[in-house]
Every structure is written in C-alpha cells, then in structure tokens.
Amino acid sequence: MASPRTHVRILRGGGDLARSLHPGCHPPDNQGMPLAFEDRLRASRNTDGGFGPIEGAASEAEPTALAALALDDDGSRRWLLANQRGDGGFGPVVGSVVRDDTGVAALALANGAERERALDHLVATFGSNGPGAEGDALGWPWSDGTHGWVEPTSWALLALRAHRPNEAARLADGLALLRSRESVGGGWNFGDRTMLGVDLHPYVQTTALALFAVHGLDPGLASRGLDVLLRRWEAEAAGLLSLAVAAAALRRFEAPAAPVAARRLEAFDPSGADTVALAWATIALGPGLRSLEVP
C-alpha cells in the first residue's frame, strides 16, 4: 500500500467536460509555466543518474521512473535499465519482501528488450485476492503474494495500454478490478470499497491516478470518478502530492477546474518537496503529461 505524499500546478484553459471523456483529445502544454518544480526535480538527481524518494536518498525505481516520465529523461532510463531485477521487474527488495514498481517503470522505458521483459513480468503478475467483492478480478499487487491494489493496477493498465495493447485478458482483468473497487458513488480508496460493512470514502490521489488508467475504457466509471475529483480536490489540496496528481488529471480531462487548480499550485514552494511530488508537479505542468495519455 502506498503512503500518500505531495505537490504541483496546472494548465490554464477549460474545455467541454463531455468531450474530454473521449480518448482522442490532447490538451495543449503549458509552455509558459515557471520551471521551479522541474528545476528542483533535476537538482535532486543522484550521481548514479537515478532519483531517490527524497533528495540525497539512494535511487529507487518509482521516483526514477516518474522523473523519466516527467522529464523525458534518458539518464533516468539508463538507471532503470541498470537496476532491472532478474525477473524483469523493478522495485526494492528487502529480505523476502519485494515492492513491485514495474508498472510505472515499464511505462517509462523506451522500446527494447528490457521493456519487453518488464511487460512480460506485468502479464505474469497477479494479485492474490481470494474470494471477495471483486469476483475473479485479480489486478496487480504492491508486493508478491498480496492483494491487488488500485495504484499498482492503474500503473499496470497504463503500461500495457501504451506498450502492449494486445494483452486483452490482463487489460480486462485490471479494468474489472477497478470497477469492483470503485467507492460507493464513484472514485477510489487505496484498496477495498468497504471494510467491516462500512463504506470507505475515495481519496483524491488514488482517484486521479485511476482516472488516467480508465480514460477511454469506461466512460461511466470515468465520469463518476471525475465528479468525485471535482468535488473533493480542494479538500485535499493541502497535500502537495494529492494536489499534483489531481491537477494532472484535471488537465487530462480538460476539466473547468483546471485553471483554479493551477492558481492553487502557484502558491506552493517546491523546497523540501519529495521527489515523487516534484515529478508529478512537472508532469501536471508540462509536456510530460503526454506520457500518461495512452490509447
């Protein structure tokens, strides 16, 4: 399960909300944005070419992959290639625990044998859900032998849609898991929709990421999630990562709230921000958003 983090700022300009649900729309890049987030992100690179979760920490797959997406950065991709696991996956290994960040890494890699190995790993990896509300849907886990979760499933869907769209069975499985985990009324929590008979409310961060994954696949699911995001993003805007991911999704869907989120983001000082937040801020504001616009 991911721990919430923080950061960002967004494009000015609205759009027809219904039209934005169509997968072919391409919102323009904000060419005039200040580069504070991007500059701070670049400055946090380690000498080995990768990025740690915070400046000065050892490089890891998730922040390095997000930096590669945000900056279209070959140095980050070289670090990923040098640190791919033997099973084709990505992510730290601590004892017997393997954190699987293969989805975001596979999305970030350029075409080649290493990306194919990463995609093979994704296709062969399943959540261990057991009987439950999700039925037969398994999705993708954060760690071997654990349940499928919303975030790794969203990243895996994005990677397969972008680089291996013929994996119909796994794409259908991932979408089925996101449908089954949808919170009551729309949007997504980190995991289940209910716990001990209590409905769990959606979070902005997970809802925004899942919206990227389902964009163009299920208009009803996307519309309900976008409604939740529009209602809740300001309530969670004190968290920089939540605001960053929300701003990116609002821009992706050309939501009328996008310029409001942009102004809210302008008030944040990037100093002290963690790397994942800086990367999402850079994605939300610049051409890196196109890396998440999958067919």
PDB file of C-alpha atoms in Angstrom:
ATOM      1  CA  MET A   1       0.000   0.000   0.000  1.00  0.00           C
ATOM      2  CA  ALA A   2       1.382   3.362  -0.973  1.00  0.00           C
ATOM      3  CA  SER A   3       1.824   6.128   1.522  1.00  0.00           C
ATOM      4  CA  PRO A   4       0.374   9.476   0.449  1.00  0.00           C
ATOM      5  CA  ARG A   5       2.941  12.125  -0.467  1.00  0.00           C
ATOM      6  CA  THR A   6       2.590  15.665  -2.114  1.00  0.00           C
ATOM      7  CA  HIS A   7       2.990  18.571  -4.935  1.00  0.00           C
ATOM      8  CA  VAL A   8       2.131  20.666  -8.225  1.00  0.00           C
ATOM      9  CA  ARG A   9       0.449  23.239 -10.525  1.00  0.00           C
ATOM     10  CA  ILE A  10      -1.570  23.111 -13.802  1.00  0.00           C
ATOM     11  CA  LEU A  11      -2.562  24.329 -17.221  1.00  0.00           C
ATOM     12  CA  ARG A  12      -4.800  27.291 -17.794  1.00  0.00           C
ATOM     13  CA  GLY A  13      -7.761  26.704 -20.004  1.00  0.00           C
ATOM     14  CA  GLY A  14     -11.033  24.866 -19.694  1.00  0.00           C
ATOM     15  CA  GLY A  15     -12.819  22.509 -22.029  1.00  0.00           C
ATOM     16  CA  ASP A  16     -16.012  20.695 -22.683  1.00  0.00           C
ATOM     17  CA  LEU A  17     -16.232  18.068 -19.937  1.00  0.00           C
ATOM     18  CA  ALA A  18     -18.200  15.619 -22.046  1.00  0.00           C
ATOM     19  CA  ARG A  19     -15.792  15.981 -24.959  1.00  0.00           C
ATOM     20  CA  SER A  20     -12.860  15.448 -22.606  1.00  0.00           C
ATOM     21  CA  LEU A  21     -14.035  11.911 -21.890  1.00  0.00           C
ATOM     22  CA  HIS A  22     -13.142  10.984 -25.466  1.00  0.00           C
ATOM     23  CA  PRO A  23      -9.717   9.336 -25.695  1.00  0.00           C
ATOM     24  CA  GLY A  24      -8.574  11.399 -28.684  1.00  0.00           C
ATOM     25  CA  CYS A  25      -8.388  14.792 -27.022  1.00  0.00           C
ATOM     26  CA  HIS A  26      -4.925  16.314 -26.481  1.00  0.00           C
ATOM     27  CA  PRO A  27      -4.892  19.365 -24.183  1.00  0.00           C
ATOM     28  CA  PRO A  28      -2.115  21.838 -25.031  1.00  0.00           C
ATOM     29  CA  ASP A  29       1.061  22.044 -22.970  1.00  0.00           C
ATOM     30  CA  ASN A  30       1.563  24.995 -20.637  1.00  0.00           C
ATOM     31  CA  GLN A  31       4.631  26.410 -22.342  1.00  0.00           C
ATOM     32  CA  GLY A  32       4.689  29.492 -20.129  1.00  0.00           C
ATOM     33  CA  MET A  33       4.843  27.737 -16.785  1.00  0.00           C
ATOM     34  CA  PRO A  34       7.536  28.623 -14.253  1.00  0.00           C
ATOM     35  CA  LEU A  35      10.200  25.916 -14.034  1.00  0.00           C
ATOM     36  CA  ALA A  36      10.546  25.827 -10.238  1.00  0.00           C
ATOM     37  CA  PHE A  37       9.287  22.247  -9.892  1.00  0.00           C
ATOM     38  CA  GLU A  38      11.215  20.942 -12.898  1.00  0.00           C
ATOM     39  CA  ASP A  39      14.418  22.687 -11.817  1.00  0.00           C
ATOM     40  CA  ARG A  40      14.091  21.314  -8.296  1.00  0.00           C
ATOM     41  CA  LEU A  41      13.460  17.821  -9.679  1.00  0.00           C
ATOM     42  CA  ARG A  42      16.549  17.970 -11.899  1.00  0.00           C
ATOM     43  CA  ALA A  43      18.636  19.199  -8.971  1.00  0.00           C
ATOM     44  CA  SER A  44      17.630  16.169  -6.883  1.00  0.00           C
ATOM     45  CA  ARG A  45      19.211  13.649  -9.275  1.00  0.00           C
ATOM     46  CA  ASN A  46      21.810  11.387  -7.706  1.00  0.00           C
ATOM     47  CA  THR A  47      25.293  10.920  -9.147  1.00  0.00           C
ATOM     48  CA  ASP A  48      24.308   7.439 -10.401  1.00  0.00           C
ATOM     49  CA  GLY A  49      21.681   9.057 -12.658  1.00  0.00           C
ATOM     50  CA  GLY A  50      18.660   7.935 -10.652  1.00  0.00           C
ATOM     51  CA  PHE A  51      16.416   9.609  -8.113  1.00  0.00           C
ATOM     52  CA  GLY A  52      15.682   8.746  -4.509  1.00  0.00           C
ATOM     53  CA  PRO A  53      12.358   9.249  -2.734  1.00  0.00           C
ATOM     54  CA  ILE A  54      13.833  12.396  -1.184  1.00  0.00           C
ATOM     55  CA  GLU A  55      16.867  14.417  -2.183  1.00  0.00           C
ATOM     56  CA  GLY A  56      20.038  12.654  -1.083  1.00  0.00           C
ATOM     57  CA  ALA A  57      18.428   9.236  -0.565  1.00  0.00           C
ATOM     58  CA  ALA A  58      19.537   6.212  -2.572  1.00  0.00           C
ATOM     59  CA  SER A  59      17.979   5.917  -6.023  1.00  0.00           C
ATOM     60  CA  GLU A  60      14.834   3.796  -6.337  1.00  0.00           C
ATOM     61  CA  ALA A  61      12.689   2.653  -9.239  1.00  0.00           C
ATOM     62  CA  GLU A  62       9.461   4.586  -8.559  1.00  0.00           C
ATOM     63  CA  PRO A  63      10.889   8.133  -8.248  1.00  0.00           C
ATOM     64  CA  THR A  64      13.346   7.456 -11.083  1.00  0.00           C
ATOM     65  CA  ALA A  65      10.586   6.211 -13.394  1.00  0.00           C
ATOM     66  CA  LEU A  66       8.389   9.193 -12.575  1.00  0.00           C
ATOM     67  CA  ALA A  67      11.301  11.526 -13.273  1.00  0.00           C
ATOM     68  CA  ALA A  68      11.814   9.786 -16.625  1.00  0.00           C
ATOM     69  CA  LEU A  69       8.144  10.393 -17.472  1.00  0.00           C
ATOM     70  CA  ALA A  70       8.208  13.984 -16.245  1.00  0.00           C
ATOM     71  CA  LEU A  71      11.451  14.990 -17.967  1.00  0.00           C
ATOM     72  CA  ASP A  72      11.590  12.538 -20.892  1.00  0.00           C
ATOM     73  CA  ASP A  73      14.987  11.801 -19.451  1.00  0.00           C
ATOM     74  CA  ASP A  74      17.428   9.238 -20.854  1.00  0.00           C
ATOM     75  CA  GLY A  75      19.619   9.350 -17.761  1.00  0.00           C
ATOM     76  CA  SER A  76      16.728   8.118 -15.633  1.00  0.00           C
ATOM     77  CA  ARG A  77      16.011   5.379 -18.145  1.00  0.00           C
ATOM     78  CA  ARG A  78      19.647   4.250 -18.083  1.00  0.00           C
ATOM     79  CA  TRP A  79      19.431   3.891 -14.305  1.00  0.00           C
ATOM     80  CA  LEU A  80      16.288   1.790 -14.679  1.00  0.00           C
ATOM     81  CA  LEU A  81      17.951  -0.467 -17.243  1.00  0.00           C
ATOM     82  CA  ALA A  82      20.939  -0.979 -14.946  1.00  0.00           C
ATOM     83  CA  ASN A  83      18.696  -1.839 -11.995  1.00  0.00           C
ATOM     84  CA  GLN A  84      16.123  -4.160 -13.560  1.00  0.00           C
ATOM     85  CA  ARG A  85      15.664  -7.308 -11.491  1.00  0.00           C
ATOM     86  CA  GLY A  86      16.384 -10.742 -12.888  1.00  0.00           C
ATOM     87  CA  ASP A  87      12.646 -11.474 -13.139  1.00  0.00           C
ATOM     88  CA  GLY A  88      12.167  -8.417 -15.373  1.00  0.00           C
ATOM     89  CA  GLY A  89      10.550  -6.382 -12.608  1.00  0.00           C
ATOM     90  CA  PHE A  90      11.538  -3.194 -10.822  1.00  0.00           C
ATOM     91  CA  GLY A  91      11.461  -2.146  -7.217  1.00  0.00           C
ATOM     92  CA  PRO A  92      13.400  -2.588  -3.976  1.00  0.00           C
ATOM     93  CA  VAL A  93      13.882  -5.974  -2.313  1.00  0.00           C
ATOM     94  CA  VAL A  94      14.203  -6.062   1.469  1.00  0.00           C
ATOM     95  CA  GLY A  95      14.709  -9.580   2.735  1.00  0.00           C
ATOM     96  CA  SER A  96      11.813 -11.633   1.416  1.00  0.00           C
ATOM     97  CA  VAL A  97       9.672  -8.554   0.669  1.00  0.00           C
ATOM     98  CA  VAL A  98       9.605  -7.301  -2.917  1.00  0.00           C
ATOM     99  CA  ARG A  99       7.987  -3.956  -3.682  1.00  0.00           C
ATOM    100  CA  ASP A 100       6.780  -4.058  -7.282  1.00  0.00           C
ATOM    101  CA  ASP A 101       7.087  -0.775  -9.177  1.00  0.00           C
ATOM    102  CA  THR A 102       7.183  -2.477 -12.570  1.00  0.00           C
ATOM    103  CA  GLY A 103       4.084  -0.751 -13.967  1.00  0.00           C
ATOM    104  CA  VAL A 104       5.404   2.797 -13.765  1.00  0.00           C
ATOM    105  CA  ALA A 105       8.901   1.676 -14.815  1.00  0.00           C
ATOM    106  CA  ALA A 106       7.604  -0.200 -17.881  1.00  0.00           C
ATOM    107  CA  LEU A 107       5.601   2.863 -18.889  1.00  0.00           C
ATOM    108  CA  ALA A 108       8.747   5.000 -18.658  1.00  0.00           C
ATOM    109  CA  LEU A 109      11.120   2.737 -20.602  1.00  0.00           C
ATOM    110  CA  ALA A 110      11.946   3.203 -24.255  1.00  0.00           C
ATOM    111  CA  ASN A 111      11.278   0.418 -26.726  1.00  0.00           C
ATOM    112  CA  GLY A 112      13.660  -2.509 -26.340  1.00  0.00           C
ATOM    113  CA  ALA A 113      14.287  -5.916 -24.822  1.00  0.00           C
ATOM    114  CA  GLU A 114      14.281  -4.570 -21.251  1.00  0.00           C
ATOM    115  CA  ARG A 115      10.840  -3.041 -21.658  1.00  0.00           C
ATOM    116  CA  GLU A 116       9.548  -6.311 -23.121  1.00  0.00           C
ATOM    117  CA  ARG A 117      10.900  -8.176 -20.089  1.00  0.00           C
ATOM    118  CA  ALA A 118       9.166  -5.698 -17.800  1.00  0.00           C
ATOM    119  CA  LEU A 119       5.900  -6.134 -19.685  1.00  0.00           C
ATOM    120  CA  ASP A 120       6.286  -9.916 -19.502  1.00  0.00           C
ATOM    121  CA  HIS A 121       6.663  -9.547 -15.739  1.00  0.00           C
ATOM    122  CA  LEU A 122       3.472  -7.477 -15.564  1.00  0.00           C
ATOM    123  CA  VAL A 123       1.499 -10.012 -17.588  1.00  0.00           C
ATOM    124  CA  ALA A 124       2.659 -12.823 -15.280  1.00  0.00           C
ATOM    125  CA  THR A 125       1.954 -10.961 -12.014  1.00  0.00           C
ATOM    126  CA  PHE A 126      -1.422 -11.239 -10.277  1.00  0.00           C
ATOM    127  CA  GLY A 127      -2.943 -10.094  -7.015  1.00  0.00           C
ATOM    128  CA  SER A 128      -3.773 -12.854  -4.525  1.00  0.00           C
ATOM    129  CA  ASN A 129      -7.248 -11.692  -3.680  1.00  0.00           C
ATOM    130  CA  GLY A 130      -9.171 -14.836  -2.801  1.00  0.00           C
ATOM    131  CA  PRO A 131     -12.981 -14.756  -2.685  1.00  0.00           C
ATOM    132  CA  GLY A 132     -14.375 -11.250  -2.439  1.00  0.00           C
ATOM    133  CA  ALA A 133     -16.402  -8.453  -3.973  1.00  0.00           C
ATOM    134  CA  GLU A 134     -14.032  -8.246  -6.919  1.00  0.00           C
ATOM    135  CA  GLY A 135     -15.138 -11.700  -8.098  1.00  0.00           C
ATOM    136  CA  ASP A 136     -12.488 -13.210 -10.346  1.00  0.00           C
ATOM    137  CA  ALA A 137     -10.591  -9.933 -10.905  1.00  0.00           C
ATOM    138  CA  LEU A 138      -7.024 -10.066  -9.579  1.00  0.00           C
ATOM    139  CA  GLY A 139      -5.313  -6.865 -10.697  1.00  0.00           C
ATOM    140  CA  TRP A 140      -1.748  -6.143  -9.585  1.00  0.00           C
ATOM    141  CA  PRO A 141      -0.230  -6.085  -6.082  1.00  0.00           C
ATOM    142  CA  TRP A 142       2.366  -3.860  -4.442  1.00  0.00           C
ATOM    143  CA  SER A 143       4.239  -6.947  -3.239  1.00  0.00           C
ATOM    144  CA  ASP A 144       4.401 -10.634  -4.145  1.00  0.00           C
ATOM    145  CA  GLY A 145       1.575 -12.728  -2.746  1.00  0.00           C
ATOM    146  CA  THR A 146      -0.614  -9.805  -1.659  1.00  0.00           C
ATOM    147  CA  HIS A 147      -3.953  -8.441  -2.847  1.00  0.00           C
ATOM    148  CA  GLY A 148      -4.385  -6.356  -5.945  1.00  0.00           C
ATOM    149  CA  TRP A 149      -4.473  -2.628  -5.169  1.00  0.00           C
ATOM    150  CA  VAL A 150      -5.755   0.387  -7.042  1.00  0.00           C
ATOM    151  CA  GLU A 151      -2.423   2.159  -7.637  1.00  0.00           C
ATOM    152  CA  PRO A 152      -0.291  -0.724  -8.992  1.00  0.00           C
ATOM    153  CA  THR A 153      -3.256  -1.890 -11.059  1.00  0.00           C
ATOM    154  CA  SER A 154      -3.617   1.608 -12.531  1.00  0.00           C
ATOM    155  CA  TRP A 155       0.082   1.772 -13.432  1.00  0.00           C
ATOM    156  CA  ALA A 156      -0.007  -1.699 -14.969  1.00  0.00           C
ATOM    157  CA  LEU A 157      -3.044  -0.782 -17.068  1.00  0.00           C
ATOM    158  CA  LEU A 158      -1.320   2.364 -18.306  1.00  0.00           C
ATOM    159  CA  ALA A 159       1.847   0.447 -19.220  1.00  0.00           C
ATOM    160  CA  LEU A 160       0.000  -2.328 -21.064  1.00  0.00           C
ATOM    161  CA  ARG A 161      -2.296   0.096 -22.873  1.00  0.00           C
ATOM    162  CA  ALA A 162       0.722   2.105 -24.004  1.00  0.00           C
ATOM    163  CA  HIS A 163       3.125  -0.684 -24.936  1.00  0.00           C
ATOM    164  CA  ARG A 164       1.241  -3.987 -25.226  1.00  0.00           C
ATOM    165  CA  PRO A 165      -2.395  -3.285 -26.064  1.00  0.00           C
ATOM    166  CA  ASN A 166      -2.979  -6.826 -27.338  1.00  0.00           C
ATOM    167  CA  GLU A 167      -2.950  -8.231 -23.777  1.00  0.00           C
ATOM    168  CA  ALA A 168      -6.745  -8.262 -23.770  1.00  0.00           C
ATOM    169  CA  ALA A 169      -7.183 -10.652 -20.836  1.00  0.00           C
ATOM    170  CA  ARG A 170      -4.951  -8.704 -18.442  1.00  0.00           C
ATOM    171  CA  LEU A 171      -6.397  -5.371 -19.539  1.00  0.00           C
ATOM    172  CA  ALA A 172      -9.903  -6.704 -18.923  1.00  0.00           C
ATOM    173  CA  ASP A 173      -8.853  -8.066 -15.536  1.00  0.00           C
ATOM    174  CA  GLY A 174      -7.346  -4.747 -14.454  1.00  0.00           C
ATOM    175  CA  LEU A 175     -10.407  -2.809 -15.524  1.00  0.00           C
ATOM    176  CA  ALA A 176     -12.638  -5.318 -13.736  1.00  0.00           C
ATOM    177  CA  LEU A 177     -10.686  -4.824 -10.517  1.00  0.00           C
ATOM    178  CA  LEU A 178     -11.009  -1.036 -10.736  1.00  0.00           C
ATOM    179  CA  ARG A 179     -14.724  -1.412 -11.381  1.00  0.00           C
ATOM    180  CA  SER A 180     -15.125  -3.681  -8.366  1.00  0.00           C
ATOM    181  CA  ARG A 181     -13.052  -1.409  -6.098  1.00  0.00           C
ATOM    182  CA  GLU A 182     -14.902   1.771  -7.088  1.00  0.00           C
ATOM    183  CA  SER A 183     -16.107   3.542  -3.958  1.00  0.00           C
ATOM    184  CA  VAL A 184     -19.819   3.938  -3.436  1.00  0.00           C
ATOM    185  CA  GLY A 185     -20.739   6.990  -5.509  1.00  0.00           C
ATOM    186  CA  GLY A 186     -17.507   6.921  -7.538  1.00  0.00           C
ATOM    187  CA  GLY A 187     -13.769   7.360  -7.140  1.00  0.00           C
ATOM    188  CA  TRP A 188     -11.317   5.060  -5.388  1.00  0.00           C
ATOM    189  CA  ASN A 189      -9.851   4.336  -1.994  1.00  0.00           C
ATOM    190  CA  PHE A 190      -6.416   2.673  -1.854  1.00  0.00           C
ATOM    191  CA  GLY A 191      -7.884  -0.815  -1.605  1.00  0.00           C
ATOM    192  CA  ASP A 192     -11.357  -2.091  -0.809  1.00  0.00           C
ATOM    193  CA  ARG A 193     -14.566  -0.125  -1.174  1.00  0.00           C
ATOM    194  CA  THR A 194     -15.895  -1.339   2.185  1.00  0.00           C
ATOM    195  CA  MET A 195     -14.394  -2.521   5.466  1.00  0.00           C
ATOM    196  CA  LEU A 196     -16.381  -4.348   8.140  1.00  0.00           C
ATOM    197  CA  GLY A 197     -19.600  -3.218   6.475  1.00  0.00           C
ATOM    198  CA  VAL A 198     -18.550   0.456   6.353  1.00  0.00           C
ATOM    199  CA  ASP A 199     -18.242   2.247   3.007  1.00  0.00           C
ATOM    200  CA  LEU A 200     -14.735   3.682   2.585  1.00  0.00           C
ATOM    201  CA  HIS A 201     -14.601   7.141   1.072  1.00  0.00           C
ATOM    202  CA  PRO A 202     -12.448   7.825  -2.012  1.00  0.00           C
ATOM    203  CA  TYR A 203      -9.143   9.679  -1.932  1.00  0.00           C
ATOM    204  CA  VAL A 204      -8.081  12.332  -4.412  1.00  0.00           C
ATOM    205  CA  GLN A 205      -4.655  10.832  -5.108  1.00  0.00           C
ATOM    206  CA  THR A 206      -5.874   7.326  -5.937  1.00  0.00           C
ATOM    207  CA  THR A 207      -8.938   8.586  -7.792  1.00  0.00           C
ATOM    208  CA  ALA A 208      -6.841  10.849 -10.014  1.00  0.00           C
ATOM    209  CA  LEU A 209      -4.370   8.081 -10.894  1.00  0.00           C
ATOM    210  CA  ALA A 210      -7.135   5.562 -11.609  1.00  0.00           C
ATOM    211  CA  LEU A 211      -8.793   8.113 -13.885  1.00  0.00           C
ATOM    212  CA  PHE A 212      -5.717   8.075 -16.115  1.00  0.00           C
ATOM    213  CA  ALA A 213      -5.968   4.277 -16.295  1.00  0.00           C
ATOM    214  CA  VAL A 214      -9.684   4.111 -17.190  1.00  0.00           C
ATOM    215  CA  HIS A 215      -9.731   7.118 -19.537  1.00  0.00           C
ATOM    216  CA  GLY A 216     -11.391   5.999 -22.769  1.00  0.00           C
ATOM    217  CA  LEU A 217     -12.212   2.496 -21.465  1.00  0.00           C
ATOM    218  CA  ASP A 218     -15.355   3.049 -19.400  1.00  0.00           C
ATOM    219  CA  PRO A 219     -16.984   6.490 -19.763  1.00  0.00           C
ATOM    220  CA  GLY A 220     -19.397   5.912 -16.893  1.00  0.00           C
ATOM    221  CA  LEU A 221     -16.654   4.843 -14.486  1.00  0.00           C
ATOM    222  CA  ALA A 222     -14.504   7.789 -15.571  1.00  0.00           C
ATOM    223  CA  SER A 223     -17.373  10.251 -15.294  1.00  0.00           C
ATOM    224  CA  ARG A 224     -18.229   9.183 -11.740  1.00  0.00           C
ATOM    225  CA  GLY A 225     -14.571   9.351 -10.746  1.00  0.00           C
ATOM    226  CA  LEU A 226     -14.172  12.780 -12.301  1.00  0.00           C
ATOM    227  CA  ASP A 227     -17.240  14.015 -10.435  1.00  0.00           C
ATOM    228  CA  VAL A 228     -15.640  12.863  -7.170  1.00  0.00           C
ATOM    229  CA  LEU A 229     -12.360  14.554  -8.092  1.00  0.00           C
ATOM    230  CA  LEU A 230     -14.145  17.811  -8.886  1.00  0.00           C
ATOM    231  CA  ARG A 231     -15.955  17.686  -5.536  1.00  0.00           C
ATOM    232  CA  ARG A 232     -13.008  16.687  -3.363  1.00  0.00           C
ATOM    233  CA  TRP A 233      -9.742  18.003  -4.798  1.00  0.00           C
ATOM    234  CA  GLU A 234      -9.817  21.287  -2.888  1.00  0.00           C
ATOM    235  CA  ALA A 235     -10.443  19.482   0.414  1.00  0.00           C
ATOM    236  CA  GLU A 236      -7.181  17.556  -0.023  1.00  0.00           C
ATOM    237  CA  ALA A 237      -5.198  20.367  -1.664  1.00  0.00           C
ATOM    238  CA  ALA A 238      -3.083  20.951   1.432  1.00  0.00           C
ATOM    239  CA  GLY A 239      -1.206  17.794   0.470  1.00  0.00           C
ATOM    240  CA  LEU A 240       1.115  18.666  -2.378  1.00  0.00           C
ATOM    241  CA  LEU A 241       1.184  15.220  -3.964  1.00  0.00           C
ATOM    242  CA  SER A 242      -2.603  14.934  -3.869  1.00  0.00           C
ATOM    243  CA  LEU A 243      -2.884  18.355  -5.468  1.00  0.00           C
ATOM    244  CA  ALA A 244      -0.273  17.471  -8.084  1.00  0.00           C
ATOM    245  CA  VAL A 245      -1.931  14.248  -9.212  1.00  0.00           C
ATOM    246  CA  ALA A 246      -5.355  15.909  -9.117  1.00  0.00           C
ATOM    247  CA  ALA A 247      -4.074  18.824 -11.193  1.00  0.00           C
ATOM    248  CA  ALA A 248      -2.646  16.430 -13.762  1.00  0.00           C
ATOM    249  CA  ALA A 249      -5.929  14.516 -14.028  1.00  0.00           C
ATOM    250  CA  LEU A 250      -8.000  17.694 -14.264  1.00  0.00           C
ATOM    251  CA  ARG A 251      -5.772  18.837 -17.099  1.00  0.00           C
ATOM    252  CA  ARG A 252      -6.005  15.434 -18.793  1.00  0.00           C
ATOM    253  CA  PHE A 253      -9.809  15.624 -18.729  1.00  0.00           C
ATOM    254  CA  GLU A 254      -9.823  19.337 -19.613  1.00  0.00           C
ATOM    255  CA  ALA A 255     -11.970  19.959 -16.561  1.00  0.00           C
ATOM    256  CA  PRO A 256     -13.219  23.508 -15.906  1.00  0.00           C
ATOM    257  CA  ALA A 257     -11.482  23.364 -12.503  1.00  0.00           C
ATOM    258  CA  ALA A 258      -8.048  23.036 -14.140  1.00  0.00           C
ATOM    259  CA  PRO A 259      -7.218  26.788 -14.095  1.00  0.00           C
ATOM    260  CA  VAL A 260      -8.354  27.005 -10.458  1.00  0.00           C
ATOM    261  CA  ALA A 261      -6.014  24.165  -9.576  1.00  0.00           C
ATOM    262  CA  ALA A 262      -3.265  25.956 -11.493  1.00  0.00           C
ATOM    263  CA  ARG A 263      -3.607  29.070  -9.365  1.00  0.00           C
ATOM    264  CA  ARG A 264      -3.697  26.963  -6.197  1.00  0.00           C
ATOM    265  CA  LEU A 265      -0.489  25.247  -7.219  1.00  0.00           C
ATOM    266  CA  GLU A 266       1.292  28.528  -7.861  1.00  0.00           C
ATOM    267  CA  ALA A 267       1.211  29.206  -4.124  1.00  0.00           C
ATOM    268  CA  PHE A 268       3.412  26.215  -3.265  1.00  0.00           C
ATOM    269  CA  ASP A 269       7.122  26.480  -2.593  1.00  0.00           C
ATOM    270  CA  PRO A 270       8.932  23.414  -4.017  1.00  0.00           C
ATOM    271  CA  SER A 271      11.735  23.482  -1.458  1.00  0.00           C
ATOM    272  CA  GLY A 272      11.583  20.453   0.779  1.00  0.00           C
ATOM    273  CA  ALA A 273       9.232  18.546  -1.529  1.00  0.00           C
ATOM    274  CA  ASP A 274       9.837  14.848  -2.077  1.00  0.00           C
ATOM    275  CA  THR A 275      10.885  13.559  -5.485  1.00  0.00           C
ATOM    276  CA  VAL A 276       7.629  11.839  -6.402  1.00  0.00           C
ATOM    277  CA  ALA A 277       5.718  15.040  -5.692  1.00  0.00           C
ATOM    278  CA  LEU A 278       8.153  17.102  -7.765  1.00  0.00           C
ATOM    279  CA  ALA A 279       7.833  14.656 -10.646  1.00  0.00           C
ATOM    280  CA  TRP A 280       4.036  14.771 -10.557  1.00  0.00           C
ATOM    281  CA  ALA A 281       4.186  18.574 -10.414  1.00  0.00           C
ATOM    282  CA  THR A 282       6.371  18.604 -13.514  1.00  0.00           C
ATOM    283  CA  ILE A 283       4.051  16.152 -15.284  1.00  0.00           C
ATOM    284  CA  ALA A 284       0.998  18.229 -14.428  1.00  0.00           C
ATOM    285  CA  LEU A 285       2.532  21.409 -15.788  1.00  0.00           C
ATOM    286  CA  GLY A 286       4.476  20.346 -18.813  1.00  0.00           C
ATOM    287  CA  PRO A 287       4.743  18.033 -21.808  1.00  0.00           C
ATOM    288  CA  GLY A 288       5.329  15.025 -19.536  1.00  0.00           C
ATOM    289  CA  LEU A 289       1.563  14.694 -19.259  1.00  0.00           C
ATOM    290  CA  ARG A 290       1.552  13.192 -22.739  1.00  0.00           C
ATOM    291  CA  SER A 291       3.382  10.148 -21.384  1.00  0.00           C
ATOM    292  CA  LEU A 292       0.176   9.284 -19.498  1.00  0.00           C
ATOM    293  CA  GLU A 293      -2.121   9.826 -22.496  1.00  0.00           C
ATOM    294  CA  VAL A 294      -2.390   6.202 -23.588  1.00  0.00           C
ATOM    295  CA  PRO A 295      -4.539   4.931 -26.492  1.00  0.00           C
TER     296      PRO A 295
END
